Coordinates of C-alpha atoms in Angstrom, one line a residue:
M1 CA -84.6 54.4 72.7
S2 CA -80.6 54.8 72.6
P3 CA -79.4 56.6 69.9
S4 CA -77.1 53.6 68.9
V5 CA -80.1 51.6 67.6
P6 CA -81.1 53.6 64.6
L7 CA -77.4 53.7 63.6
E8 CA -77.1 49.8 63.8
Q9 CA -80.0 49.2 61.5
P10 CA -78.6 51.1 58.4
R11 CA -75.2 49.4 58.8
R12 CA -77.1 46.0 58.7
R13 CA -78.9 47.0 55.6
A14 CA -75.9 48.1 54.0
S15 CA -74.1 44.8 54.7
R16 CA -76.9 42.9 53.4
A17 CA -76.7 45.0 50.1
W18 CA -73.1 44.3 49.6
V19 CA -73.6 40.7 50.0
I20 CA -76.7 40.6 47.5
A21 CA -74.4 42.7 45.2
L22 CA -71.3 40.2 45.2
L23 CA -73.8 37.2 44.7
C24 CA -75.3 38.7 41.7
L25 CA -71.5 39.5 40.6
A26 CA -70.6 36.0 40.9
A27 CA -73.6 34.7 39.1
L28 CA -72.7 37.0 35.9
P29 CA -71.0 35.2 33.2
T30 CA -67.4 35.9 32.6
P31 CA -65.1 35.4 29.6
G32 CA -63.9 31.9 29.5
H33 CA -66.3 30.8 32.0
A34 CA -68.2 28.6 29.6
A35 CA -65.1 27.1 27.9
H36 CA -61.3 26.8 29.0
F37 CA -60.0 28.1 25.6
Y38 CA -57.2 26.4 23.7
R39 CA -54.3 28.8 23.2
L40 CA -51.2 28.5 21.0
H41 CA -48.4 26.8 23.3
S42 CA -45.8 26.4 20.7
A43 CA -45.0 26.5 17.1
V44 CA -42.0 24.3 16.2
T45 CA -40.6 24.7 12.5
L46 CA -39.1 21.5 11.2
P47 CA -36.2 22.0 8.7
G48 CA -36.8 20.2 5.0
E49 CA -37.7 20.6 1.6
A50 CA -41.4 21.7 0.7
P51 CA -43.8 19.6 2.6
G52 CA -46.7 17.4 1.9
W53 CA -48.6 15.9 4.9
D54 CA -51.8 14.2 5.8
Y55 CA -53.0 12.4 9.2
L56 CA -51.5 12.6 12.7
S57 CA -51.5 9.8 15.2
Y58 CA -50.3 10.4 18.9
D59 CA -48.9 7.6 21.1
A60 CA -49.6 8.7 24.7
A61 CA -47.1 6.0 26.3
H62 CA -44.2 7.6 24.8
S63 CA -45.2 11.3 24.1
H64 CA -44.6 10.7 20.2
L65 CA -46.8 12.6 17.6
F66 CA -46.5 10.6 14.2
I67 CA -46.9 12.7 11.3
G68 CA -47.5 11.3 7.6
R69 CA -45.2 13.7 5.8
R70 CA -45.4 11.9 2.5
Q71 CA -42.2 12.8 0.7
N72 CA -40.1 12.6 4.0
G73 CA -41.8 9.6 5.5
V74 CA -43.2 9.2 8.9
T75 CA -41.7 12.0 11.3
V76 CA -41.8 11.1 15.0
Y77 CA -41.9 14.1 16.9
D78 CA -41.5 14.2 20.9
V79 CA -44.2 16.5 22.4
A80 CA -42.3 16.9 25.7
T81 CA -38.9 17.9 24.3
R82 CA -40.5 19.7 21.2
K83 CA -38.0 17.6 18.8
V84 CA -37.9 15.2 16.0
V85 CA -36.6 12.0 17.4
A86 CA -36.9 9.8 14.4
T87 CA -38.0 9.3 10.8
I88 CA -39.2 6.0 10.3
A89 CA -37.1 4.1 7.7
G90 CA -38.6 2.8 4.6
T91 CA -41.9 5.0 5.0
E92 CA -41.2 7.4 2.1
G93 CA -44.6 8.7 0.5
A94 CA -46.6 7.9 3.9
N95 CA -49.8 9.6 4.4
K96 CA -50.4 8.2 7.9
A97 CA -49.1 5.9 10.8
I98 CA -51.6 3.5 12.4
L99 CA -50.7 2.9 15.9
V100 CA -51.6 -0.5 17.7
P101 CA -50.0 -0.2 21.3
R102 CA -51.4 -3.5 22.3
L103 CA -48.8 -5.1 19.9
D104 CA -46.2 -2.4 20.4
R105 CA -46.5 -1.8 16.6
G106 CA -46.9 1.1 14.2
F107 CA -47.8 0.6 10.5
S108 CA -47.5 3.4 8.1
V109 CA -49.7 3.6 5.3
N110 CA -47.6 4.4 2.0
G111 CA -48.8 5.9 -0.9
D112 CA -47.4 3.1 -3.2
G113 CA -49.8 0.6 -1.6
T114 CA -47.3 -0.4 1.1
S115 CA -46.9 -0.4 4.7
T116 CA -43.9 -0.3 6.9
E117 CA -44.3 -2.2 10.0
F118 CA -42.2 -0.7 13.3
T119 CA -42.0 -1.0 16.8
L120 CA -43.5 1.9 19.0
S121 CA -40.7 1.4 21.7
S122 CA -37.7 1.4 19.6
L123 CA -38.9 3.1 16.3
K124 CA -37.2 0.5 14.3
T125 CA -38.3 -0.9 11.1
I126 CA -39.5 -4.7 11.0
R127 CA -40.6 -5.3 7.6
H128 CA -42.4 -4.0 4.4
I129 CA -46.0 -5.2 3.7
R130 CA -47.6 -4.9 0.2
F131 CA -51.5 -4.9 0.1
G132 CA -52.0 -3.0 -3.3
H133 CA -50.9 -0.2 -5.8
D134 CA -51.8 2.9 -3.6
A135 CA -52.8 3.8 -0.3
D136 CA -54.4 6.9 1.4
A137 CA -55.3 6.2 4.9
G138 CA -56.6 3.3 7.4
S139 CA -57.4 2.0 10.7
Y140 CA -56.9 -1.0 13.0
E141 CA -59.9 -3.2 13.8
P142 CA -59.2 -4.7 17.4
V143 CA -61.8 -7.6 17.2
T144 CA -60.5 -9.3 14.3
G145 CA -56.6 -7.9 14.6
Q146 CA -56.7 -6.5 11.1
L147 CA -55.6 -3.4 9.5
M148 CA -57.8 -1.7 6.9
F149 CA -56.1 0.3 4.3
T150 CA -58.1 2.4 1.9
M151 CA -57.1 2.9 -1.7
G152 CA -58.8 5.4 -3.5
D153 CA -57.0 5.4 -6.8
S154 CA -57.6 1.7 -7.1
G155 CA -61.4 1.8 -5.7
K156 CA -60.7 -0.6 -3.1
V157 CA -59.9 -1.3 0.5
A158 CA -57.5 -3.8 1.8
F159 CA -57.5 -6.0 5.1
V160 CA -54.2 -7.2 6.5
D161 CA -53.6 -9.3 9.5
A162 CA -51.5 -7.2 11.9
R163 CA -49.6 -9.9 13.4
S164 CA -48.7 -12.1 10.5
G165 CA -48.7 -9.3 7.6
R166 CA -50.7 -11.1 5.3
L167 CA -53.2 -9.8 3.0
R168 CA -56.6 -11.2 4.0
A169 CA -58.9 -9.7 1.5
S170 CA -59.4 -6.8 -1.0
L171 CA -62.9 -5.3 -1.2
P172 CA -63.8 -3.2 -4.3
M173 CA -65.7 0.1 -3.7
F174 CA -67.7 2.6 -5.8
S175 CA -65.8 5.4 -4.7
H176 CA -62.4 6.7 -5.7
H177 CA -62.2 9.2 -2.9
V178 CA -62.4 6.9 0.4
E179 CA -61.4 9.0 3.4
A180 CA -61.2 8.4 7.1
S181 CA -62.6 5.4 8.8
A182 CA -62.9 4.4 12.6
P183 CA -63.8 0.7 14.2
D184 CA -67.0 0.3 16.3
S185 CA -65.2 -2.3 18.8
H186 CA -67.6 -4.9 17.5
G187 CA -65.9 -5.9 14.5
N188 CA -67.0 -3.2 11.9
L189 CA -65.6 -0.2 10.6
F190 CA -67.1 3.0 9.2
V191 CA -65.7 4.6 6.4
A192 CA -66.5 8.0 4.6
E193 CA -66.8 8.2 0.8
R194 CA -66.3 11.9 -0.2
D195 CA -67.4 11.8 -3.5
R196 CA -70.4 9.6 -3.0
D197 CA -71.7 11.6 0.4
V198 CA -72.0 8.2 1.9
V199 CA -70.7 6.4 5.2
L200 CA -70.2 2.8 4.8
R201 CA -70.5 -0.1 7.6
I202 CA -67.9 -2.9 6.7
D203 CA -67.7 -6.3 8.6
A204 CA -64.2 -7.0 9.0
R205 CA -65.1 -10.7 9.5
T206 CA -66.7 -11.3 6.2
H207 CA -65.0 -8.4 4.3
E208 CA -68.3 -7.1 3.0
V209 CA -70.3 -3.7 2.9
T210 CA -73.3 -4.3 5.3
A211 CA -74.8 -0.8 5.0
S212 CA -74.5 2.4 3.1
W213 CA -75.9 5.7 4.7
P214 CA -76.1 9.1 3.1
T215 CA -74.7 12.1 5.1
A216 CA -76.8 14.7 3.5
P217 CA -77.0 17.6 4.1
C218 CA -73.5 16.8 4.9
R219 CA -71.6 17.1 1.7
Q220 CA -68.0 15.5 1.0
P221 CA -67.6 13.6 4.1
T222 CA -63.8 13.7 4.9
G223 CA -63.0 13.6 8.7
L224 CA -64.6 10.6 10.7
D225 CA -64.5 9.3 14.3
Y226 CA -66.6 7.3 16.5
D227 CA -68.3 7.4 19.9
A228 CA -68.7 3.6 20.9
S229 CA -70.6 4.3 24.1
N230 CA -73.4 6.2 22.3
Q231 CA -73.0 4.5 19.0
R232 CA -72.9 7.6 17.2
I233 CA -70.7 8.3 13.8
L234 CA -69.1 11.7 13.9
V235 CA -68.6 12.9 10.4
G236 CA -66.8 16.2 9.2
C237 CA -67.7 17.5 5.8
R238 CA -66.1 20.1 3.6
S239 CA -68.7 21.6 1.1
D240 CA -69.8 25.1 1.0
R241 CA -71.7 24.8 4.0
P242 CA -69.4 22.8 6.3
V243 CA -70.8 20.7 9.1
L244 CA -70.2 18.1 11.5
A245 CA -72.9 15.5 11.1
V246 CA -73.9 12.8 13.8
L247 CA -75.2 9.7 12.6
N248 CA -76.8 7.1 14.6
A249 CA -74.7 3.8 13.9
A250 CA -77.7 1.5 14.6
N251 CA -79.5 2.6 11.3
G252 CA -77.6 5.6 9.9
A253 CA -80.4 7.9 10.7
L254 CA -79.2 11.6 10.8
V255 CA -79.2 13.0 14.5
T256 CA -78.3 16.5 13.9
T257 CA -75.4 18.9 12.1
L258 CA -73.5 21.6 13.5
P259 CA -71.6 24.3 11.4
I260 CA -67.7 23.7 11.3
G261 CA -65.1 25.5 9.3
R262 CA -64.3 24.8 5.5
G263 CA -61.7 22.4 4.8
N264 CA -62.3 19.7 7.3
D265 CA -59.9 16.7 7.3
G266 CA -59.8 15.8 10.7
V267 CA -62.4 14.6 13.7
V268 CA -61.4 13.5 16.8
Y269 CA -63.8 12.4 19.8
D270 CA -62.5 12.2 23.3
P271 CA -64.7 9.7 25.2
A272 CA -63.6 11.1 28.6
T273 CA -64.7 14.4 28.1
H274 CA -67.5 13.8 25.3
R275 CA -65.7 16.4 23.2
I276 CA -65.5 16.3 19.5
Y277 CA -62.4 18.3 17.8
T278 CA -62.4 19.3 14.2
A279 CA -59.7 20.7 12.3
N280 CA -60.6 23.2 9.6
G281 CA -57.8 24.3 7.1
I282 CA -59.3 26.6 4.8
D283 CA -61.0 28.6 7.7
A284 CA -58.1 28.2 10.0
N285 CA -59.9 27.0 13.0
L286 CA -60.3 24.4 15.5
V287 CA -63.9 23.9 16.5
V288 CA -64.7 22.0 19.6
I289 CA -68.3 20.5 20.3
D290 CA -69.7 19.3 23.5
Q291 CA -71.7 16.2 23.4
L292 CA -74.4 16.8 26.2
G293 CA -75.9 13.3 25.3
P294 CA -76.4 11.0 22.5
D295 CA -78.6 13.4 20.6
S296 CA -77.7 16.9 21.9
Y297 CA -74.7 18.7 21.0
R298 CA -73.5 22.3 21.4
L299 CA -70.5 24.3 20.4
E300 CA -68.2 24.6 23.1
Q301 CA -65.5 26.8 21.5
A302 CA -64.0 27.7 18.4
V303 CA -60.3 29.3 17.9
T304 CA -58.2 30.3 15.3
T305 CA -55.1 28.2 14.0
R306 CA -53.2 28.5 10.8
P307 CA -54.3 28.2 7.3
M308 CA -54.1 24.3 5.9
A309 CA -54.0 22.9 9.5
R310 CA -56.6 20.5 8.5
T311 CA -55.4 17.3 10.5
L312 CA -55.1 16.9 14.3
A313 CA -54.4 14.6 17.3
I314 CA -55.3 15.3 21.0
D315 CA -53.4 14.5 24.0
P316 CA -56.0 14.3 26.6
Q317 CA -53.2 14.0 29.7
R318 CA -51.8 17.2 28.9
D319 CA -55.1 18.8 27.5
R320 CA -53.3 19.8 24.3
V321 CA -54.5 19.7 20.6
Y322 CA -51.8 18.9 17.8
L323 CA -52.0 20.3 14.6
V324 CA -49.4 21.0 11.6
A325 CA -49.3 23.5 8.8
A326 CA -47.2 25.2 6.3
E327 CA -46.6 28.1 4.2
G328 CA -47.6 27.8 0.6
G329 CA -49.0 29.5 -2.3
V330 CA -50.9 28.9 -5.7
D331 CA -48.6 28.8 -8.8
P332 CA -51.0 29.6 -11.8
T333 CA -48.9 27.2 -14.1
R334 CA -49.8 24.1 -12.1
K335 CA -53.1 22.5 -11.5
V336 CA -54.9 23.9 -8.7
D337 CA -57.5 21.9 -6.7
T338 CA -60.4 24.2 -6.9
A339 CA -62.8 21.2 -5.4
V340 CA -61.3 22.4 -2.0
A341 CA -61.0 26.0 -2.5
P342 CA -60.4 28.6 -5.4
F343 CA -56.8 29.2 -4.2
Y344 CA -56.0 26.0 -2.5
P345 CA -52.1 25.9 -2.4
N346 CA -50.6 23.8 -5.1
F347 CA -47.0 24.3 -3.4
Y348 CA -45.5 24.8 0.1
F349 CA -42.2 26.6 0.7
D350 CA -39.0 24.8 2.0
N351 CA -38.5 25.1 5.8
S352 CA -41.9 26.1 6.6
F353 CA -43.6 23.0 8.1
T354 CA -44.6 23.5 11.6
V355 CA -45.7 21.6 14.5
L356 CA -48.8 23.5 16.3
T357 CA -49.6 22.7 19.9
Y358 CA -52.7 24.2 21.3
Q359 CA -52.9 24.1 25.2
G360 CA -56.1 24.1 27.2
N361 CA -56.2 26.8 29.8

């Protein structure tokens, strides 16, 4: 036998061993393999007096982030240039801007029970609409073309025709902590009642409550969004054991719960990626949950943010999440909202309000 033959066999065996080893390495999990983690892309501090704020809304067509800054009104932040481009006139005390791109309109939710209508393209104010004596949040219902405004202090919700600005109806509620809402694209709206631990279904055509479903073990439901394709209500709950609760919109049955951070105020569902985003201000985290199916969910990732970053908006085109926060403290001479946390800030420092942009990697 030629002496070259026995030498060739070890070489082939060694080559096969290297191939097998490389395949095994490729199969091993690597950091970031299961999730493209969001990282802080920019933190832009906006000048101004001690801030108060609530909801964020995003207009993809104009790359504008609308921030309900309460005392300052609705601030419009351009996410491309990272600059404030406008403050909507007549929106002092606003908690939120409801955006209706099909009408080229935005509607502020002012704390005095009014709404300021403006154009999304020019950001110019059109008119001032009064519907009550107070307001916290609201949604646009596309089938009936109505705006629904929640009024916690008054214990009501108001329905306003988006085209005419005319008040259509006021519906009394049992709750004085009416929180986030979302339409189902069939003429109904789902509304969270934080003090009663329930989610309501309201018919926008008849202006009546057609169902009331308990959210237990989810306590203090606050953030809410809706998955229309799977008919699932997604509810973020504060409480000592904060969870995201998934409810079946057909009958209100609890599908599942998943842990999130404390201090939730914002839940957003992305139907394209089937992901649920929750902003949790007390634990300062962004928790992202994957929807594997109508009844199957799992943690996709959780990343740290900043304290009090409790509301959010997503930018699917850029794969970004926007949050806001500010530096604050507890003054023992003032009232402290211990229902949220023992040391929940009761004041914020001037020139500390910051827009946080988290970019997917």
